Short mmCIF file of C-alpha atoms in Angstrom, two decimals:
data_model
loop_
_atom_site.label_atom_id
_atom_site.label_comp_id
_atom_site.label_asym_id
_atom_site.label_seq_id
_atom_site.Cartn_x
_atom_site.Cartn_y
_atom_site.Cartn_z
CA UNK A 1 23.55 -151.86 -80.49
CA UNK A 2 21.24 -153.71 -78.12
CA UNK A 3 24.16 -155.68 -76.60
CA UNK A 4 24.61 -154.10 -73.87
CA UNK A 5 23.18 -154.36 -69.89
CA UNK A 6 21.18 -152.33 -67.99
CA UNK A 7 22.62 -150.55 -65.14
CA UNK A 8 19.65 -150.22 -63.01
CA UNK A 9 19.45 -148.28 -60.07
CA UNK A 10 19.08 -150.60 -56.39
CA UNK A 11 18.06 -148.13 -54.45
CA UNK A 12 14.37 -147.13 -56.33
CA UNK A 13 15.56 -143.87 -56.49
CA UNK A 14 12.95 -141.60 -58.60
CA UNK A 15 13.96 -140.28 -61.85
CA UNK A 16 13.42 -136.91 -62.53
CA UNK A 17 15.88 -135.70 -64.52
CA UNK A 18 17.83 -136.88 -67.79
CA UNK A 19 21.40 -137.67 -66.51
CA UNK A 20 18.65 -139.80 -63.53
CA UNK A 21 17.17 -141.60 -66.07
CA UNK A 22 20.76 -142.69 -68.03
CA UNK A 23 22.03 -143.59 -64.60
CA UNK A 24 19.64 -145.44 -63.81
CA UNK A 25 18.40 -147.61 -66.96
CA UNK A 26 21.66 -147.25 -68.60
CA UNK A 27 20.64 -146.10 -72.16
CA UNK A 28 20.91 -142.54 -73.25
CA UNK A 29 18.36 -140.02 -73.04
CA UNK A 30 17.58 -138.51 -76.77
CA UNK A 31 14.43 -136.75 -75.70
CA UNK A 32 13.33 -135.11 -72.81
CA UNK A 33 9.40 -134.12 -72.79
CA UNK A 34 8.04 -131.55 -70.89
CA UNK A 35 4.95 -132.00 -68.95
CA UNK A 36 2.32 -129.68 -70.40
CA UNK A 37 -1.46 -129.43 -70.09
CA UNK A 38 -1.23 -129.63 -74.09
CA UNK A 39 -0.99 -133.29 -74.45
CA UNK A 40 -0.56 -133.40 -78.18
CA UNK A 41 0.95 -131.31 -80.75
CA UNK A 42 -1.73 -129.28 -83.06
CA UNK A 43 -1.75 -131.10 -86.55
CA UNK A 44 -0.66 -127.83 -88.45
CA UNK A 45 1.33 -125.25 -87.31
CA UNK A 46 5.16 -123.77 -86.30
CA UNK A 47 6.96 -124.99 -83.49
CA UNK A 48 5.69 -122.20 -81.25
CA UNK A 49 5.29 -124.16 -77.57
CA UNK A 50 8.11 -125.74 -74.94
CA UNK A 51 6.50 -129.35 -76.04
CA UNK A 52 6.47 -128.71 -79.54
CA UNK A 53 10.23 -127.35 -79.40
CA UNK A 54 11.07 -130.96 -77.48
CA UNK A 55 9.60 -133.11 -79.92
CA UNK A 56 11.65 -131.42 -82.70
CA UNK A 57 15.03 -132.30 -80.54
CA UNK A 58 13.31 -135.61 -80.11
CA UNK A 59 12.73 -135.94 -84.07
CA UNK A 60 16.03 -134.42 -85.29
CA UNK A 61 17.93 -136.69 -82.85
CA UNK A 62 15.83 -139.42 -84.44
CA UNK A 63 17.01 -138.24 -87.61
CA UNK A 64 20.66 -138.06 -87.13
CA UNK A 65 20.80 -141.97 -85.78
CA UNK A 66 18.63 -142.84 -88.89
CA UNK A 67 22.30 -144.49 -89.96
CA UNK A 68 22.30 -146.62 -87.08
CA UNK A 69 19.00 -147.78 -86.94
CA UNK A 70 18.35 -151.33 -88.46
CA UNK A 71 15.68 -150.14 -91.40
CA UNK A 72 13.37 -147.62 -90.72
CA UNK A 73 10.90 -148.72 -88.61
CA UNK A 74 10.68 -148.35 -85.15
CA UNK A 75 8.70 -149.22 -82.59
CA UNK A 76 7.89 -146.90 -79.11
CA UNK A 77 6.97 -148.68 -76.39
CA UNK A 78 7.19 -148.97 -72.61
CA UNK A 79 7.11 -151.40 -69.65
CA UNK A 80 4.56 -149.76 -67.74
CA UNK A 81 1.04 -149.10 -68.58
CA UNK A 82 1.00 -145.28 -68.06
CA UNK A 83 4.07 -143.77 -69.66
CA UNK A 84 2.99 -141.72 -72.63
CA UNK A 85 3.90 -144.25 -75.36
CA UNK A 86 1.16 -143.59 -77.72
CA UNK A 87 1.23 -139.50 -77.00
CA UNK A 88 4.94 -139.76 -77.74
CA UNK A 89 4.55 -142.15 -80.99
CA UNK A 90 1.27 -139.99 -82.71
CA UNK A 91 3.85 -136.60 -81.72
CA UNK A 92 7.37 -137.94 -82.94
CA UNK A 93 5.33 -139.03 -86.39
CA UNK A 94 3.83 -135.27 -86.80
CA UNK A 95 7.26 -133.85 -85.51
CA UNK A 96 9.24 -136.04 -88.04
CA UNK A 97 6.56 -135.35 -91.37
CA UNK A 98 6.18 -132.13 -90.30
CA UNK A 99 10.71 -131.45 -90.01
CA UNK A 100 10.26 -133.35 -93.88
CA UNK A 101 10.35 -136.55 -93.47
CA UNK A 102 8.01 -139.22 -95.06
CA UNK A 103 6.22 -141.28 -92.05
CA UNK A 104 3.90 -144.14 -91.71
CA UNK A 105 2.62 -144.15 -88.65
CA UNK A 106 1.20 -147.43 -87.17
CA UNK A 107 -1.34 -148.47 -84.37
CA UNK A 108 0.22 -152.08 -83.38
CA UNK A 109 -1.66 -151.81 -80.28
CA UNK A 110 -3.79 -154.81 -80.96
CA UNK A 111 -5.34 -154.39 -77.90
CA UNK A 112 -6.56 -151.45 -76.55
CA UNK A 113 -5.78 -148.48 -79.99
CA UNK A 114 -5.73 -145.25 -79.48
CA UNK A 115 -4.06 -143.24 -82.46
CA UNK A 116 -7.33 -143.42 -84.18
CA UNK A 117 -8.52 -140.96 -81.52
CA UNK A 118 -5.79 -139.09 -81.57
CA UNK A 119 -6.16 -138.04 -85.06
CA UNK A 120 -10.34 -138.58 -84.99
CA UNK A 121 -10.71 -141.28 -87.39
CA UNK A 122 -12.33 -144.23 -87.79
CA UNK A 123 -10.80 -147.70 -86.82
CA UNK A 124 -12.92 -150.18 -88.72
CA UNK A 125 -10.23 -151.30 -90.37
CA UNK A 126 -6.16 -150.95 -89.91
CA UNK A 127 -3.22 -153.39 -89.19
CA UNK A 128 -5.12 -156.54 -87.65
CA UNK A 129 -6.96 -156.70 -91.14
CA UNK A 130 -3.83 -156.17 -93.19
CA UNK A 131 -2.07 -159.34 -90.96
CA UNK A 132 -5.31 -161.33 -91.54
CA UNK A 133 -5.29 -160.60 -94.94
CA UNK A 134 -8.53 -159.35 -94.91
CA UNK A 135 -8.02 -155.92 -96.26
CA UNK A 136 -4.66 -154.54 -98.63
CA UNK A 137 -2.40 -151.78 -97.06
CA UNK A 138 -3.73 -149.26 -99.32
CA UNK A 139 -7.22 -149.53 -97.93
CA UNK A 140 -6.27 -149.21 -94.53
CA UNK A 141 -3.93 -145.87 -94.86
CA UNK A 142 -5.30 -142.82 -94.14
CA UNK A 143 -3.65 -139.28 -95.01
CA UNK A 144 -3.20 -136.56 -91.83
CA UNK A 145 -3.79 -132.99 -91.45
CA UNK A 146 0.12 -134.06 -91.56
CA UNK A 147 1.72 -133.05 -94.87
CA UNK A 148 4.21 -136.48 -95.43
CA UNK A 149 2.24 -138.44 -92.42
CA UNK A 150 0.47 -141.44 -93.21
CA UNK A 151 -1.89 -143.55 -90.49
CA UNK A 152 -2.63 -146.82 -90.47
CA UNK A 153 -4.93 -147.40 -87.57
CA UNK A 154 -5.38 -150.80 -85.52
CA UNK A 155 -8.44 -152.07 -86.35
CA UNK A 156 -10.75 -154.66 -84.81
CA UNK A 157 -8.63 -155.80 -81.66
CA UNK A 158 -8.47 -159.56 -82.64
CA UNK A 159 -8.78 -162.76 -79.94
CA UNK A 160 -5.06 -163.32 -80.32
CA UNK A 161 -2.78 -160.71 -81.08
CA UNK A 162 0.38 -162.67 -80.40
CA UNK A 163 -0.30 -164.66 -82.71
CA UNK A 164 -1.24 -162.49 -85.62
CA UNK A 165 1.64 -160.10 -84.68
CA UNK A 166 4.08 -163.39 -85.25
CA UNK A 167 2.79 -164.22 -88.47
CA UNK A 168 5.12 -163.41 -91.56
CA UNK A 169 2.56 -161.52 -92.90
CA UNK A 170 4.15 -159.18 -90.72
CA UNK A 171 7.54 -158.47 -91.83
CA UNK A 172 5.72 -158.58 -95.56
CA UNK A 173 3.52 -155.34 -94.23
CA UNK A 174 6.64 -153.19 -93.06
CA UNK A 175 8.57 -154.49 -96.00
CA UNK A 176 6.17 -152.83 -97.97
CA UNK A 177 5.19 -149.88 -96.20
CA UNK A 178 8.98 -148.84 -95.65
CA UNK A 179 9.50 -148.60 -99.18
CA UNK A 180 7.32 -145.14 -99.34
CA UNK A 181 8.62 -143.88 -96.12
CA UNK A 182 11.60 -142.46 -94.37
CA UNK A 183 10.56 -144.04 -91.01
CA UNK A 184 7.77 -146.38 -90.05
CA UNK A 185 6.78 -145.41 -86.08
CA UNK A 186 4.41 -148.29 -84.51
CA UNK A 187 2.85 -147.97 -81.27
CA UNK A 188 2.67 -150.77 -79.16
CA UNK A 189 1.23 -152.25 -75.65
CA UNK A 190 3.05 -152.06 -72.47
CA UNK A 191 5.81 -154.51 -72.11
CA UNK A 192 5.64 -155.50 -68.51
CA UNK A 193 1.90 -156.71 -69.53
CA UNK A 194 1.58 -158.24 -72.71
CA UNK A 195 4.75 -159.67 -74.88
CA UNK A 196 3.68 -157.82 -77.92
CA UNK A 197 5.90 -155.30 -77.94
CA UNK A 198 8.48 -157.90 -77.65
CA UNK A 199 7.37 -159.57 -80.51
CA UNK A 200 7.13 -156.07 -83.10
CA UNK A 201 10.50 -155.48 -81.54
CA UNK A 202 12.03 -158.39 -82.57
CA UNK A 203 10.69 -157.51 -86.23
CA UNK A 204 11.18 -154.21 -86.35
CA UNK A 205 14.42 -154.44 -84.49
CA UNK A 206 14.70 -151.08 -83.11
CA UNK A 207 13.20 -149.48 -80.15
CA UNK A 208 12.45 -146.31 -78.34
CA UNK A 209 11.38 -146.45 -74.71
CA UNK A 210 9.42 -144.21 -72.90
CA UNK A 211 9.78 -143.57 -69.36
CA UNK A 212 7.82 -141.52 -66.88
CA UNK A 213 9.76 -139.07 -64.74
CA UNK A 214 8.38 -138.85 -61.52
CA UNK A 215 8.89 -142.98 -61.18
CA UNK A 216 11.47 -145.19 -60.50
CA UNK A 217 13.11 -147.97 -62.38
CA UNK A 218 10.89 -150.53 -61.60
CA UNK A 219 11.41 -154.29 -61.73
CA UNK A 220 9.23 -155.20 -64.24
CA UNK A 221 11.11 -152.30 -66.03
CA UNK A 222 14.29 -154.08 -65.78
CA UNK A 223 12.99 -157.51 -66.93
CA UNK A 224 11.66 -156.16 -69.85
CA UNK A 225 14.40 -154.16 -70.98
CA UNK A 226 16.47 -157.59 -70.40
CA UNK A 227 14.51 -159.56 -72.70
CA UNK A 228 14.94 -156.96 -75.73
CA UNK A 229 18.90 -157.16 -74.71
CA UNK A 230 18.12 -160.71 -74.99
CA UNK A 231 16.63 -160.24 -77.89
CA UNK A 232 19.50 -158.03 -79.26
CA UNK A 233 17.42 -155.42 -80.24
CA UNK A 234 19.08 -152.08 -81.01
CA UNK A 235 17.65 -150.05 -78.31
CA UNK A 236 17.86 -146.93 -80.23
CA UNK A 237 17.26 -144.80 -76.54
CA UNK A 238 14.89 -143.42 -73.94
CA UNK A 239 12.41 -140.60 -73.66
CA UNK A 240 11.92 -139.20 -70.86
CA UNK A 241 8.30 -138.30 -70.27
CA UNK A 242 6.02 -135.61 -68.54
CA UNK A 243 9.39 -134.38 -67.04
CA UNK A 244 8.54 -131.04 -64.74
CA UNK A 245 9.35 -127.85 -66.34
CA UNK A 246 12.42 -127.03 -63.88
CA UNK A 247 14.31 -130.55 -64.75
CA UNK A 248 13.99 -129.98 -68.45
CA UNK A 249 16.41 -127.14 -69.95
CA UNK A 250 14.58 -126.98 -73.29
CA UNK A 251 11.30 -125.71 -71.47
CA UNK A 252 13.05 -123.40 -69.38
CA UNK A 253 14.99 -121.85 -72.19
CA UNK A 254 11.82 -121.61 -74.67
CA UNK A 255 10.39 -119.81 -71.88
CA UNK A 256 12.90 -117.57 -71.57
CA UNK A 257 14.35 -116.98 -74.65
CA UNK A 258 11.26 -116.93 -76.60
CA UNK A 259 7.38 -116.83 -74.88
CA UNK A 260 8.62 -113.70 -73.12
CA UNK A 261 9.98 -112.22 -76.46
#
């Protein structure tokens, strides 16, 4: 409910594992990602990989809290730089459209996009033209090799994307776009860097964090998480990221139970 506070670790232990990571930060784990040299998910297919298997536990968790979310939009983000957030925002999307589920999936990473690559298209145009009123939502979203996924890229990084994230044109654009979708997923800029994501947070008003396992709970990690209690955003939970293949059940299991079937 995004009222609670985090029970960080004081000893910088690493977190590897999930029960580590809810120790630790003091939000529950609802996905845990393996760490595969297949960073995304192929844009058609069956759920025939470890990572492919974890987003759909990821997704259908996801799914299941959809009644405790406030609206459908979400945004993943991070505090530091090198978590995953934008791999694990661009997968969720294709794991939720492709489980049925309408999705708009959004670049709000104003600053340095990357879902336009991910899906190789072009980002002339996308949400910093929408917010500057230079361009209507239904020239800026793209279809997917995604049945039921929608893209809306970043477009031009502007001079100030505080300030165009804070204007109401905002909450206007999600308004709208949530109307034709069962969840709107946003990417978003590291939090320990830039206060964006605290800004799309406190308009969205739900969040998914990624975390890295391999790293600790980091300071910066804590202050940020802080602020969205502050905030009294509904931290919806954590994903835990690049997780080695022993610490994550899921990956063993597929392996076991199916690859060698």
């Amino acid at each position: 409910d995004g009222g609670g506070t985090t029970a960080y670790s004081t000893d910088g232990v690493v977190l590897y594992t999930p029960t580590q990571a809810e120790n630790a930060l003091g939000y529950p784990v609802i996905g845990s990602l393996p760490r595969t040299r297949q960073a995304q998910l192929p844009k058609n297919g069956e759920v025939t990989s470890p990572l492919a298997a974890s987003y759909q536990v990821l997704s259908t968790n996801l799914v299941e809290m959809r009644n405790r979310m406030q609206g459908p939009a979400v945004v993943v983000t991070s505090a530091e730089p090198n978590a995953g957030r934008s791999s694990v925002a661009a997968n969720l999307a294709v794991s939720l459209a492709r489980d049925g589920s309408r999705v708009v999936l959004v670049d709000g990473d104003l600053r340095e996009p990357s879902l336009h690559r991910h899906f190789d298209v072009d980002n002339r145009a996308g949400l910093a033209e929408v917010l500057a009123g230079t361009a209507a939502i239904e020239d800026v979203c793209m279809p997917t090799p995604v049945e039921g996924l929608l893209l809306i890229t970043a477009g031009k990084p502007p001079s100030n994307p505080i300030r165009l994230l804070r204007d109401p044109a905002l909450e206007q654009f999600i308004e709208q776009v949530s109307k034709a979708a069962d969840f709107v997923v946003f990417d978003s800029p590291a939090g320990s860097a830039f206060a964006d994501a605290d800004v799309l947070a406190g308009t969205l008003q739900n969040v998914i964090l990624v975390h890295e396992a391999g790293s600790p709970a980091t300071a910066s990690e804590q202050e940020f998480h802080r602020r969205l209690e502050r905030l009294g955003i509904n931290i919806v939970g954590v994903v835990l990221n690049k997780v080695r293949p022993e610490d994550c059940a899921g990956y063993v299991t597929f392996r076991r139970a199916y690859e060698a079937a």
